[in-house]
mmCIF file with all atom_site columns, C-alpha atoms and ligand atoms in Angstrom:
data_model
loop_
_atom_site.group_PDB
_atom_site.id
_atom_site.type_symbol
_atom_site.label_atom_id
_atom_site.label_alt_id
_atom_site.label_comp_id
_atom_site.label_asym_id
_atom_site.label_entity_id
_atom_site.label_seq_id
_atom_site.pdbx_PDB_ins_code
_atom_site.Cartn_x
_atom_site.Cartn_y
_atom_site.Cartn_z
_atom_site.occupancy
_atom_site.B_iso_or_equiv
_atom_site.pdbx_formal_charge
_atom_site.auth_seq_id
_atom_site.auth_comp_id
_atom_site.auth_asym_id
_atom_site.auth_atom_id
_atom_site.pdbx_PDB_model_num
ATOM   1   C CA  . UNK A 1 1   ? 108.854 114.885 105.877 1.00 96.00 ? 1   UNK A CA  1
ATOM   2   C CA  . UNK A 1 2   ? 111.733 117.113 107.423 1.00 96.00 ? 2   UNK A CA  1
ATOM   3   C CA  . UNK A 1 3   ? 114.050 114.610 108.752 1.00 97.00 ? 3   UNK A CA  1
ATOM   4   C CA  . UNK A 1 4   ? 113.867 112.537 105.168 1.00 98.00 ? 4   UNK A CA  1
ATOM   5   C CA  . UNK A 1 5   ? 114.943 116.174 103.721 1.00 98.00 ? 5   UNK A CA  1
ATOM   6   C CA  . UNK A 1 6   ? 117.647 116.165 106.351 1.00 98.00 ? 6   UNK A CA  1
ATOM   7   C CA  . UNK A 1 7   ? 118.827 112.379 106.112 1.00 98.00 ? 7   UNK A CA  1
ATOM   8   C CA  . UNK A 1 8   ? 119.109 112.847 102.037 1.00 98.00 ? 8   UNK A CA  1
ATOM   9   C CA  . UNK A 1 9   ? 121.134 116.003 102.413 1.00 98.00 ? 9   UNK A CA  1
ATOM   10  C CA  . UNK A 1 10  ? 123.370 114.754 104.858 1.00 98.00 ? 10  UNK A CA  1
ATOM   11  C CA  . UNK A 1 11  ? 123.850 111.257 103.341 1.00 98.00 ? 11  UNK A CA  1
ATOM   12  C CA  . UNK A 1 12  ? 122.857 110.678 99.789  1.00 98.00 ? 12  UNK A CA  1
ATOM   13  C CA  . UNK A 1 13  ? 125.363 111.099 97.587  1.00 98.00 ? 13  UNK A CA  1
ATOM   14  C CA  . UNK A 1 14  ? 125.219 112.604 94.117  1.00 98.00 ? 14  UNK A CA  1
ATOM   15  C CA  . UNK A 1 15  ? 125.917 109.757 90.968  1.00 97.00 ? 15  UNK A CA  1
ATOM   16  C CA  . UNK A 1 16  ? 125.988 110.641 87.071  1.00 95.00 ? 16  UNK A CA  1
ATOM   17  C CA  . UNK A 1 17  ? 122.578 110.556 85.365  1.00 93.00 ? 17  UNK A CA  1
ATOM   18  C CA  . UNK A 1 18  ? 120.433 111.641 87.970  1.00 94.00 ? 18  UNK A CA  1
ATOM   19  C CA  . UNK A 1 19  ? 120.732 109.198 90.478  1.00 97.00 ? 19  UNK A CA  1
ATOM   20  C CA  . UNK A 1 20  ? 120.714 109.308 94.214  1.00 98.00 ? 20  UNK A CA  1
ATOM   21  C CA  . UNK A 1 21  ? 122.791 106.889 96.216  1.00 98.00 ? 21  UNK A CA  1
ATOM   22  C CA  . UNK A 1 22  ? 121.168 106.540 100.257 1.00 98.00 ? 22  UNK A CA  1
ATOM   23  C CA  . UNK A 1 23  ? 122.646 103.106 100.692 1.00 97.00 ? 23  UNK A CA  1
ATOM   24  C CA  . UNK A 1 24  ? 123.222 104.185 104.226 1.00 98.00 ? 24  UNK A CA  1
ATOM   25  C CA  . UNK A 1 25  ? 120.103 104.057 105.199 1.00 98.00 ? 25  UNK A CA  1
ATOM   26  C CA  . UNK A 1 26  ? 117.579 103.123 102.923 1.00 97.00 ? 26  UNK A CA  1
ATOM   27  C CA  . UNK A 1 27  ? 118.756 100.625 99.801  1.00 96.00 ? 27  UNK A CA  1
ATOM   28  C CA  . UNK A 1 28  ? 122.095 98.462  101.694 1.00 97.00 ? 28  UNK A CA  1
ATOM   29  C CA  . UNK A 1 29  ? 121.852 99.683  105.727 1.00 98.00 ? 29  UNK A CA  1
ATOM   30  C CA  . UNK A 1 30  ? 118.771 100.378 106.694 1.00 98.00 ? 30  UNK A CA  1
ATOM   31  C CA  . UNK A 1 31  ? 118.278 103.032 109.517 1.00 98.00 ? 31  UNK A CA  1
ATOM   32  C CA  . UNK A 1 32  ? 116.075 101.034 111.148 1.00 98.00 ? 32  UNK A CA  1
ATOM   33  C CA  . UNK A 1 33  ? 114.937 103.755 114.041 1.00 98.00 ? 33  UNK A CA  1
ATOM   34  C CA  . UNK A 1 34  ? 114.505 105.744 110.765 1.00 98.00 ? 34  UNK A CA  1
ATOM   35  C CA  . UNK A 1 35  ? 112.708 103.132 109.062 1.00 98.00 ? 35  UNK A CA  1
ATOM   36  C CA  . UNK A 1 36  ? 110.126 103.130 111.745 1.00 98.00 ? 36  UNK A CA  1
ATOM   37  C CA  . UNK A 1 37  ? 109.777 106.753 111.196 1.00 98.00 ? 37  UNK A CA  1
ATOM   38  C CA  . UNK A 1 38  ? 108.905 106.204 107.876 1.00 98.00 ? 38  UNK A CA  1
ATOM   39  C CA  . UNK A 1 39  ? 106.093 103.699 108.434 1.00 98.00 ? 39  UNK A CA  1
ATOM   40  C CA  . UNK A 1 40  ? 104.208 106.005 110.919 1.00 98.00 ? 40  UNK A CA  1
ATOM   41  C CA  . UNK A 1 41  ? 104.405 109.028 108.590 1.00 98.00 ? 41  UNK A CA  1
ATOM   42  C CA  . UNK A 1 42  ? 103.001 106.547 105.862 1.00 98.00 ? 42  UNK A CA  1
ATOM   43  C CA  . UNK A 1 43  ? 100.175 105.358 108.118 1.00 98.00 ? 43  UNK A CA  1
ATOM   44  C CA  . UNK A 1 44  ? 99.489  109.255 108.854 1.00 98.00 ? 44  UNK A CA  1
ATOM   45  C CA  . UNK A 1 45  ? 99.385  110.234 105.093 1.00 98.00 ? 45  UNK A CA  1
ATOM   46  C CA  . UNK A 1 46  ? 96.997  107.384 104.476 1.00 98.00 ? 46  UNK A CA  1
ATOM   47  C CA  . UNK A 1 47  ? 95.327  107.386 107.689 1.00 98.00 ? 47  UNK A CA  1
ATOM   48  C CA  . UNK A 1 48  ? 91.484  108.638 106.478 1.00 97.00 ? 48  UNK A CA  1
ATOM   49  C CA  . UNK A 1 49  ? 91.886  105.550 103.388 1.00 98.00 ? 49  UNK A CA  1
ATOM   50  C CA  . UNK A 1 50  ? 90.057  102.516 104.141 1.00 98.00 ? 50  UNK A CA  1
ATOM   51  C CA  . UNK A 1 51  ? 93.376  99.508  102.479 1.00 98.00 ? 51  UNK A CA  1
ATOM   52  C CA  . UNK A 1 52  ? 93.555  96.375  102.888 1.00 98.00 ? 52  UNK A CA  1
ATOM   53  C CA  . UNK A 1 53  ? 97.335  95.654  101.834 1.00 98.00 ? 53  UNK A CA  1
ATOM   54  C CA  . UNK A 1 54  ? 100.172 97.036  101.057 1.00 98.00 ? 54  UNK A CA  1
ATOM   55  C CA  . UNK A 1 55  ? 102.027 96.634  97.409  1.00 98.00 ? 55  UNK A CA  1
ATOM   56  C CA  . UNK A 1 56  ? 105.895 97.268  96.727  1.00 98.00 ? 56  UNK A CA  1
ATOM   57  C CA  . UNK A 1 57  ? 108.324 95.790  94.216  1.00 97.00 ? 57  UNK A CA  1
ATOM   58  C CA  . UNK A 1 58  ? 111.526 93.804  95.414  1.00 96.00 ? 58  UNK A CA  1
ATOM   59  C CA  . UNK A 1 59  ? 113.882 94.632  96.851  1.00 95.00 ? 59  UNK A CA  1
ATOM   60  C CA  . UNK A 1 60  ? 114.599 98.162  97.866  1.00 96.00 ? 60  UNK A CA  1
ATOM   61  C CA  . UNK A 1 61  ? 110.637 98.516  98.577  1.00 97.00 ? 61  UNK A CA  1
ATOM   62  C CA  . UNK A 1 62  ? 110.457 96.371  100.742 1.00 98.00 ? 62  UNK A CA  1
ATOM   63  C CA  . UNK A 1 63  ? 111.793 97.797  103.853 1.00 98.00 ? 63  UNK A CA  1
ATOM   64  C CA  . UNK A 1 64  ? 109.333 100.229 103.782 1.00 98.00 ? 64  UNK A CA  1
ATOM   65  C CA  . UNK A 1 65  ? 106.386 98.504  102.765 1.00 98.00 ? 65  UNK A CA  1
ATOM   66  C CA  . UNK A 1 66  ? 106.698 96.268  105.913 1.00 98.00 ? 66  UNK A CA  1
ATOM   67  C CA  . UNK A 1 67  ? 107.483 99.296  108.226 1.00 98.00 ? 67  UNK A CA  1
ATOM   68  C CA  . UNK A 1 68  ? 104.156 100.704 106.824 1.00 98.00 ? 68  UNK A CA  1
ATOM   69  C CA  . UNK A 1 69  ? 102.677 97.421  107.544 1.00 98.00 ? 69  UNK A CA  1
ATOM   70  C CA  . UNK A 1 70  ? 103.480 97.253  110.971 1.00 98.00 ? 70  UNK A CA  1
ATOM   71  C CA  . UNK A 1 71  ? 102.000 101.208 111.386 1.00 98.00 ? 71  UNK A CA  1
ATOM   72  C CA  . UNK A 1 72  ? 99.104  99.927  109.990 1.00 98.00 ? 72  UNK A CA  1
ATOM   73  C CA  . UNK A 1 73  ? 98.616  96.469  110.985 1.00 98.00 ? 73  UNK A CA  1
ATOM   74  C CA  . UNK A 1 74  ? 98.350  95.224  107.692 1.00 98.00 ? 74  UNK A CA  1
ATOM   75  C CA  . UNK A 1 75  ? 99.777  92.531  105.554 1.00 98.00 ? 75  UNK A CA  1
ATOM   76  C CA  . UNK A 1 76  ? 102.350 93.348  102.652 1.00 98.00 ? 76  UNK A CA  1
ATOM   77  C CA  . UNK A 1 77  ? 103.155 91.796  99.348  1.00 98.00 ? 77  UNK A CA  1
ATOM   78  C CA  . UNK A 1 78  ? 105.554 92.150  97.031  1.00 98.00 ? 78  UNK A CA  1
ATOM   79  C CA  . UNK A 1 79  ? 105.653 91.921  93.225  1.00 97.00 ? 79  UNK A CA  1
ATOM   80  C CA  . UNK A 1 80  ? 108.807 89.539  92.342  1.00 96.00 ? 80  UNK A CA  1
ATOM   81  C CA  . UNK A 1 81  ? 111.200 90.315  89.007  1.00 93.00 ? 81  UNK A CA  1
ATOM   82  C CA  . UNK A 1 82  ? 110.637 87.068  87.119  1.00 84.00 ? 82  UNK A CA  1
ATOM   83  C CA  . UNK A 1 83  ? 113.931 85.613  85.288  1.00 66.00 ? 83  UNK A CA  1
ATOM   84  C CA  . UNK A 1 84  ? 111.473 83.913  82.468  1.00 64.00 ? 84  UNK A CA  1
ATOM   85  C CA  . UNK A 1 85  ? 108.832 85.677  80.856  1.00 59.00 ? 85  UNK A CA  1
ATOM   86  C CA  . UNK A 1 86  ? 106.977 81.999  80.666  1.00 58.00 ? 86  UNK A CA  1
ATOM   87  C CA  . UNK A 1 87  ? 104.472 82.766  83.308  1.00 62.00 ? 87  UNK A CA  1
ATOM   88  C CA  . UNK A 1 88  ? 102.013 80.825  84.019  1.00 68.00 ? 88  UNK A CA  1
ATOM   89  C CA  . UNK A 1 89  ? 98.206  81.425  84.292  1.00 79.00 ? 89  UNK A CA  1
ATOM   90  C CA  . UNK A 1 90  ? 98.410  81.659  88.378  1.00 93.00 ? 90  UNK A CA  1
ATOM   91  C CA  . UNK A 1 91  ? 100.453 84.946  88.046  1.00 95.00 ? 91  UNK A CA  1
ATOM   92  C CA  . UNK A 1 92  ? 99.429  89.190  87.401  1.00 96.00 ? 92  UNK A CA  1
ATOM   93  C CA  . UNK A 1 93  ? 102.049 89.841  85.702  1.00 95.00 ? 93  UNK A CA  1
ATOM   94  C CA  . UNK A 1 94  ? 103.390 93.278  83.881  1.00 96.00 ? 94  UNK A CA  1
ATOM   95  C CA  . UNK A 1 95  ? 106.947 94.679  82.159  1.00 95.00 ? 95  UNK A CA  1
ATOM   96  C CA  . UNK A 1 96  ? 108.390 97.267  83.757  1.00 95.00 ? 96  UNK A CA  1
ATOM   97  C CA  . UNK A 1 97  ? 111.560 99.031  83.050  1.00 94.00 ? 97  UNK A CA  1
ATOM   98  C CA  . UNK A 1 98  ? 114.227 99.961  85.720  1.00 91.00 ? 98  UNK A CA  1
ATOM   99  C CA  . UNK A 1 99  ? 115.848 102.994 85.780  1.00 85.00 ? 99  UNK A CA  1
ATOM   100 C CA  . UNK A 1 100 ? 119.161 102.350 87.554  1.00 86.00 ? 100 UNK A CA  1
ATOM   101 C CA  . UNK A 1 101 ? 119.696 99.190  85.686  1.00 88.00 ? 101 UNK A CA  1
ATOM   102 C CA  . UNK A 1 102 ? 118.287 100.268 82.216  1.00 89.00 ? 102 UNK A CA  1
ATOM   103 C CA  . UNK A 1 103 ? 116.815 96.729  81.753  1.00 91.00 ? 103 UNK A CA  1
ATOM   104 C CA  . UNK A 1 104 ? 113.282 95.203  81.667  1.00 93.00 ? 104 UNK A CA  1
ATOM   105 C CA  . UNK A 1 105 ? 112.171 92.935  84.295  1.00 92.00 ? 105 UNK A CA  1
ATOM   106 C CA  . UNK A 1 106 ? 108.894 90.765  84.010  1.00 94.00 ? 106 UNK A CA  1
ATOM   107 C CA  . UNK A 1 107 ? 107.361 91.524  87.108  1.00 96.00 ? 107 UNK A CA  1
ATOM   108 C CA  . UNK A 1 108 ? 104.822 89.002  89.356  1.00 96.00 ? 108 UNK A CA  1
ATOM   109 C CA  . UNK A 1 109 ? 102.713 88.493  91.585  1.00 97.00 ? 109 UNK A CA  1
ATOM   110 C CA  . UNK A 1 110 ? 100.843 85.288  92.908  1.00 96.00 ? 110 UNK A CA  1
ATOM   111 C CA  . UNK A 1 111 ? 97.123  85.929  92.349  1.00 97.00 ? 111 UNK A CA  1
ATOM   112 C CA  . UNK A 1 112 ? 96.107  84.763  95.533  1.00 97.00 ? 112 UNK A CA  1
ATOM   113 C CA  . UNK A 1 113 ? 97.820  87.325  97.241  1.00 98.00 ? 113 UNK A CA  1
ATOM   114 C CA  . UNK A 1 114 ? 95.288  90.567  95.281  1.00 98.00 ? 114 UNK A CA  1
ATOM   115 C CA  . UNK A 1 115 ? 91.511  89.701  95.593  1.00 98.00 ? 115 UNK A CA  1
ATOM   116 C CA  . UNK A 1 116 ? 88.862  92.163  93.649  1.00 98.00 ? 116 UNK A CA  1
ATOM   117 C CA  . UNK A 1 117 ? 87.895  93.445  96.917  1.00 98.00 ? 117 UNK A CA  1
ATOM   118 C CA  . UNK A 1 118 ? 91.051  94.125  98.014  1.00 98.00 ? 118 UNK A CA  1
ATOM   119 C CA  . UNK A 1 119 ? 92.157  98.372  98.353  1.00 98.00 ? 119 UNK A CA  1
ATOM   120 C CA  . UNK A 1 120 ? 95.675  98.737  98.038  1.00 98.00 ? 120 UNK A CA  1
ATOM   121 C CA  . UNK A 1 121 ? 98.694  101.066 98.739  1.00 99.00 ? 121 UNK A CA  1
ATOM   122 C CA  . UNK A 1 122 ? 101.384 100.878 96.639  1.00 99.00 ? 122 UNK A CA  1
ATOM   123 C CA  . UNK A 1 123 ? 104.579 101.569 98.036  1.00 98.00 ? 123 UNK A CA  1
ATOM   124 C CA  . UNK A 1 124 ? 108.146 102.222 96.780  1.00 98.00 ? 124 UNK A CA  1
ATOM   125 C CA  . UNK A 1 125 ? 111.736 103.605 97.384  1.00 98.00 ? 125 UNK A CA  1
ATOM   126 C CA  . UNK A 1 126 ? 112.061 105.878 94.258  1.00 98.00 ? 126 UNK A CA  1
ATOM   127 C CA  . UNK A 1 127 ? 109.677 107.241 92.374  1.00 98.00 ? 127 UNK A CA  1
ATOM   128 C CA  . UNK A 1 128 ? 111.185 108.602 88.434  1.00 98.00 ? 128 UNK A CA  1
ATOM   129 C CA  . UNK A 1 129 ? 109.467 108.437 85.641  1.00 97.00 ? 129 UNK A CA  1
ATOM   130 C CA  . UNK A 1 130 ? 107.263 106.527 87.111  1.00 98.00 ? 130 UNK A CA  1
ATOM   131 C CA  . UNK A 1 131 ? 107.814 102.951 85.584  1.00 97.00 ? 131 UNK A CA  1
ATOM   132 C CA  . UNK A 1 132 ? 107.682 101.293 88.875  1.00 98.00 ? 132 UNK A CA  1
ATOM   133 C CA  . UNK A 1 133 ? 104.430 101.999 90.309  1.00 98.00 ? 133 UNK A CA  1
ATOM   134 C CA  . UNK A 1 134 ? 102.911 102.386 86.995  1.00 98.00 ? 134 UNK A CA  1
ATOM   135 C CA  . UNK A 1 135 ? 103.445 98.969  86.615  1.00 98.00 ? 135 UNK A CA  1
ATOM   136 C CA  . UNK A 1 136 ? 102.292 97.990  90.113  1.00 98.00 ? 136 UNK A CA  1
ATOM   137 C CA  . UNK A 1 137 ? 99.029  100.079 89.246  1.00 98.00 ? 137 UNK A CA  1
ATOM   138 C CA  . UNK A 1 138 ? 98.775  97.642  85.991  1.00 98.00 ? 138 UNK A CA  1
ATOM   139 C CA  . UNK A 1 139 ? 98.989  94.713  88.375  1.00 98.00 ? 139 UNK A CA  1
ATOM   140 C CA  . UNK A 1 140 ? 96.109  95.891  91.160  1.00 98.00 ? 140 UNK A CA  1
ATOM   141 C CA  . UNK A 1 141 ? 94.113  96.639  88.157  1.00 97.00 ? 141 UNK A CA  1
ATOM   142 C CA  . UNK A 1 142 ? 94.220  93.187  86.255  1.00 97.00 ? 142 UNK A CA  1
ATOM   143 C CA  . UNK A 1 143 ? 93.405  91.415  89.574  1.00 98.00 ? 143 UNK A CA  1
ATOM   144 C CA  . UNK A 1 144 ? 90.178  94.228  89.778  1.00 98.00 ? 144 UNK A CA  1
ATOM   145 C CA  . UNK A 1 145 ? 91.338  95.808  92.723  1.00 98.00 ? 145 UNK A CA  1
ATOM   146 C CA  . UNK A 1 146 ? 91.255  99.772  94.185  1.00 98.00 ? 146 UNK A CA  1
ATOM   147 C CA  . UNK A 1 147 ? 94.428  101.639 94.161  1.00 98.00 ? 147 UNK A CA  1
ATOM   148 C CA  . UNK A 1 148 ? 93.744  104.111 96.877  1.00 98.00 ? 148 UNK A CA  1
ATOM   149 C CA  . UNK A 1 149 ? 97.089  105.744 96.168  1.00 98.00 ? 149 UNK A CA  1
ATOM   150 C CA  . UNK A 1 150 ? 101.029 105.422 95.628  1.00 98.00 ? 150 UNK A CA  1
ATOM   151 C CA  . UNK A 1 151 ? 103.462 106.212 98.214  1.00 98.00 ? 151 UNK A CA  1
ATOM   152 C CA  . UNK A 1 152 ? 107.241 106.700 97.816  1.00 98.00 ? 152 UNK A CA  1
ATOM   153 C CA  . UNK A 1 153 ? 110.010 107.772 100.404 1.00 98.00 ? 153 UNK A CA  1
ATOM   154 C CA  . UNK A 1 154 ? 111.904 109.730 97.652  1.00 98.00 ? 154 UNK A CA  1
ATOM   155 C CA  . UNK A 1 155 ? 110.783 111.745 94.561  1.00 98.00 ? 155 UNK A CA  1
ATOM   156 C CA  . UNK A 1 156 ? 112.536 112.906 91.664  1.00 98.00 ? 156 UNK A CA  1
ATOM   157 C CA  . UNK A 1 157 ? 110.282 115.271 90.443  1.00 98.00 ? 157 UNK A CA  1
ATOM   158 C CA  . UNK A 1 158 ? 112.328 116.248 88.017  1.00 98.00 ? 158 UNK A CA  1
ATOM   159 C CA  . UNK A 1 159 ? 111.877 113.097 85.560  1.00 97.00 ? 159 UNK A CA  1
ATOM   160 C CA  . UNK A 1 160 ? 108.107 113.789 86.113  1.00 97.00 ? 160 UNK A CA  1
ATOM   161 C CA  . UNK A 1 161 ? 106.842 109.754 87.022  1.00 98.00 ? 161 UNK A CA  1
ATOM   162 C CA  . UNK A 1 162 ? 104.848 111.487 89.880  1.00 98.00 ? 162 UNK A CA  1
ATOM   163 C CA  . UNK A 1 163 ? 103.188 114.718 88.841  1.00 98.00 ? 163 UNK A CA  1
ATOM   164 C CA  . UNK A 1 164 ? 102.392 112.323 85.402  1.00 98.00 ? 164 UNK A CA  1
ATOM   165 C CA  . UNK A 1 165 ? 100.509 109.868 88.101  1.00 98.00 ? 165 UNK A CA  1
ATOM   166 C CA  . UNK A 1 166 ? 98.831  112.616 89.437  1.00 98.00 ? 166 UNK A CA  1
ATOM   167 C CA  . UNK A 1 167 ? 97.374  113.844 86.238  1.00 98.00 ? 167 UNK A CA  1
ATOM   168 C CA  . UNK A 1 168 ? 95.816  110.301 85.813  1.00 98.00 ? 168 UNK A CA  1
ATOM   169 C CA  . UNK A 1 169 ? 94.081  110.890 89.173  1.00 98.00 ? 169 UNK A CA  1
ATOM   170 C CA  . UNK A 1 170 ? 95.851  108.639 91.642  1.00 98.00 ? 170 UNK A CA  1
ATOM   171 C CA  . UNK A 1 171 ? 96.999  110.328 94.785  1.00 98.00 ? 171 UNK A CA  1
ATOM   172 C CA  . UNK A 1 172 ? 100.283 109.963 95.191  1.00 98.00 ? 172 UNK A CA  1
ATOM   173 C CA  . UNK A 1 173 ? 102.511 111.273 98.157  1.00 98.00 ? 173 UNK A CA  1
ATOM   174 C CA  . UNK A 1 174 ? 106.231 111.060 98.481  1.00 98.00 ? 174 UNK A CA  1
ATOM   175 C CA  . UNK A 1 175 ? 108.255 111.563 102.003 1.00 98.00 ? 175 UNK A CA  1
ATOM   176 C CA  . UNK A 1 176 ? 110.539 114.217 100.054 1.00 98.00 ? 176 UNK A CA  1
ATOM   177 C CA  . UNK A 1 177 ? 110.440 115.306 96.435  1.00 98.00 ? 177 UNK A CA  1
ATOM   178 C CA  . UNK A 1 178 ? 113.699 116.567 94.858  1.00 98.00 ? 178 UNK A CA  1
ATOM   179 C CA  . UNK A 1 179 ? 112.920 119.700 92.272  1.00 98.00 ? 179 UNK A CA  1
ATOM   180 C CA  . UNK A 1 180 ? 116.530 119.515 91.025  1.00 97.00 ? 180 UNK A CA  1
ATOM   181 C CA  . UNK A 1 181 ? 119.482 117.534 91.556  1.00 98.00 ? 181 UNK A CA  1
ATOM   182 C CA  . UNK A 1 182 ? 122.937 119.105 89.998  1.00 97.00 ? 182 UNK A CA  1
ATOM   183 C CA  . UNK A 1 183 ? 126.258 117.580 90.341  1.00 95.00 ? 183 UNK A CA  1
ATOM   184 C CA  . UNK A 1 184 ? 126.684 118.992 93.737  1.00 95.00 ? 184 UNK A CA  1
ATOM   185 C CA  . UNK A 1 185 ? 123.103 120.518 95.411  1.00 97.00 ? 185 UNK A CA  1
ATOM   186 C CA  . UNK A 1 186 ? 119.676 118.990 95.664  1.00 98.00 ? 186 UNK A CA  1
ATOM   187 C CA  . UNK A 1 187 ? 116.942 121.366 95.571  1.00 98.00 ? 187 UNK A CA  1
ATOM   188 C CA  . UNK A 1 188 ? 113.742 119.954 97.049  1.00 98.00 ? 188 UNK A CA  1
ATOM   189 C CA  . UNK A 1 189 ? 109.630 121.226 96.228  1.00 97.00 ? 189 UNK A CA  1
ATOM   190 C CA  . UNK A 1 190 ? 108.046 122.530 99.145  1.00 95.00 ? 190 UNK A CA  1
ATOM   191 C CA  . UNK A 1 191 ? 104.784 120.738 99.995  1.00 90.00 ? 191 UNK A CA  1
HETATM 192 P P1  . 5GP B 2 .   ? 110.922 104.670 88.092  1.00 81.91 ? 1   5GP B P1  1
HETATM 193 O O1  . 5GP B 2 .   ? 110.335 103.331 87.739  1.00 81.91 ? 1   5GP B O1  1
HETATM 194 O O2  . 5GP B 2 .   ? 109.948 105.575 88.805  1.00 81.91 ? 1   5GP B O2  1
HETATM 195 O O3  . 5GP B 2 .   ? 111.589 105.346 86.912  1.00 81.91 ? 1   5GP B O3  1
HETATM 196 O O4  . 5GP B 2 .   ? 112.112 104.383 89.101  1.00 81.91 ? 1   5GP B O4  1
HETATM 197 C C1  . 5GP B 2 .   ? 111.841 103.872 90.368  1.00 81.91 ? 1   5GP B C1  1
HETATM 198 C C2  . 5GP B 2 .   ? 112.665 102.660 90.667  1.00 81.91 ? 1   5GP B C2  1
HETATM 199 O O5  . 5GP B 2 .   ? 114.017 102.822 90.211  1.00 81.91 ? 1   5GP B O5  1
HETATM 200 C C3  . 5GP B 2 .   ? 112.716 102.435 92.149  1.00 81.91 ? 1   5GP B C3  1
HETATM 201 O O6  . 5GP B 2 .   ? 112.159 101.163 92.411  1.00 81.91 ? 1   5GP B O6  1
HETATM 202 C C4  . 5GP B 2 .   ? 114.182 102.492 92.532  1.00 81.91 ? 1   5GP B C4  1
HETATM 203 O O7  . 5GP B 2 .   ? 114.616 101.228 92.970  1.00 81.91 ? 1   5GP B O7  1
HETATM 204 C C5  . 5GP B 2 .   ? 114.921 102.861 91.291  1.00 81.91 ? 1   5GP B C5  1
HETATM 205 N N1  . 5GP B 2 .   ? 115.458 104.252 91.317  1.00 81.91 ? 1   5GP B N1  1
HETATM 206 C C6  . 5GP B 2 .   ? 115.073 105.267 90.506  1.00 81.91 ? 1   5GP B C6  1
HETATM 207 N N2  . 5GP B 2 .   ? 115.813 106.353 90.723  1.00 81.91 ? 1   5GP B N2  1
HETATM 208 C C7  . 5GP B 2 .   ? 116.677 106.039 91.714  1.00 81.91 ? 1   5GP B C7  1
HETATM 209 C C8  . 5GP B 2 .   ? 117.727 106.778 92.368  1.00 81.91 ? 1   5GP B C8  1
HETATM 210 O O8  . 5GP B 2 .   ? 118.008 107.954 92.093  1.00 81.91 ? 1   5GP B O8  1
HETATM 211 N N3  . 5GP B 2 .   ? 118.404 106.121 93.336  1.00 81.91 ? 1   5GP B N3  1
HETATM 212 C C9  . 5GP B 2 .   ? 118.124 104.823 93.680  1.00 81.91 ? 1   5GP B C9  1
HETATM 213 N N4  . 5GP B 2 .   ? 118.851 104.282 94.664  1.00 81.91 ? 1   5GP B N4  1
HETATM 214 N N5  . 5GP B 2 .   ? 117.163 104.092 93.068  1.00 81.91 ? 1   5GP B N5  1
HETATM 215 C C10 . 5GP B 2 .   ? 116.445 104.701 92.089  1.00 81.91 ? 1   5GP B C10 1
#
């Protein structure tokens, strides 16, 4: 996607250890004419899939998710980071580790909300190494559900979570993916 090419070079900002800031319009503002960019260009990746919901992770996922949900007129849910790691037998539930806060979170989500029959695309923010949405794969699969494939507005391709994903199989598209990143210049794959 051009313009998400365009938005990240014009107002992401570069931090130490690989690590894109777009607070102004993704992960604090939200660009929200942007935002409904986003959702159509989802529902135009995805558009030949048969899915029956949408999955992304709180918090920064969300935004998206529910613009793709509106393209597509279906319902979204979002996997919760659980405080305790008591969970009870109502719950998927699944570690996974963040990358900008280098801690683990438990992660949940309410089984009524994933059926067997369900076919799901999983949708985040930032895709790394891959933590994230290899975690939300772990949960679609517990409940016995179909990923039909993994989504995210912004690749690093560089710490390899995505091409890794592909290997397995899944099909995963991202909106841009970032080659390289220096201190000062982004370099981004063509696709
Ligand atoms: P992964 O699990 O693929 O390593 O990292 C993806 C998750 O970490 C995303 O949910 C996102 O919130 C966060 N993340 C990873 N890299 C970045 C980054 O460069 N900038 C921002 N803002 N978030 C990131």
């Amino acid at each position: 996607m051009k313009k998400m090419e365009e938005k990240i070079l014009k107002e992401g900002t570069i931090l130490p250890g690989g690590v894109l800031k777009v607070g102004s319009f993704l992960n604090q503002q939200i660009d929200t004419p942007f935002m409904k960019a986003i959702g159509m260009e989802i529902a135009d990746l995805f558009k030949e899939e048969e899915i029956t919901r949408i999955l992304t992770i709180e918090s920064s996922g969300i935004p998206i998710a529910v613009s793709a949900g509106f393209a597509m007129n279906l319902p979204v849910v979002y996997a919760k980071k659980n405080k305790s790691s008591n969970i009870s037998g109502d719950c998927y539930s699944t570690m996974v580790h963040s990358f900008t806060h280098g801690n683990n979170n438990n992660v949940i989500v309410g089984k009524e909300y994933i059926k067997p029959d369900d076919k799901i695309l999983i949708v985040d923010d930032f895709l790394a190494h891959g933590s994230a949405l290899t975690g939300l794969i772990e949960i679609v699969e517990q409940a016995g559900a179909k990923v039909v494939g993994c989504v995210a507005a912004i690749e690093k391709g560089f710490q390899m979570g995505g091409d890794s994903l592909r290997k397995k199989g899944y099909k995963v598209e991202s909106l841009a993916i970032i080659e390289e990143m220096t201190d000062t210049e982004i370099y981004f794959r063509e696709q």
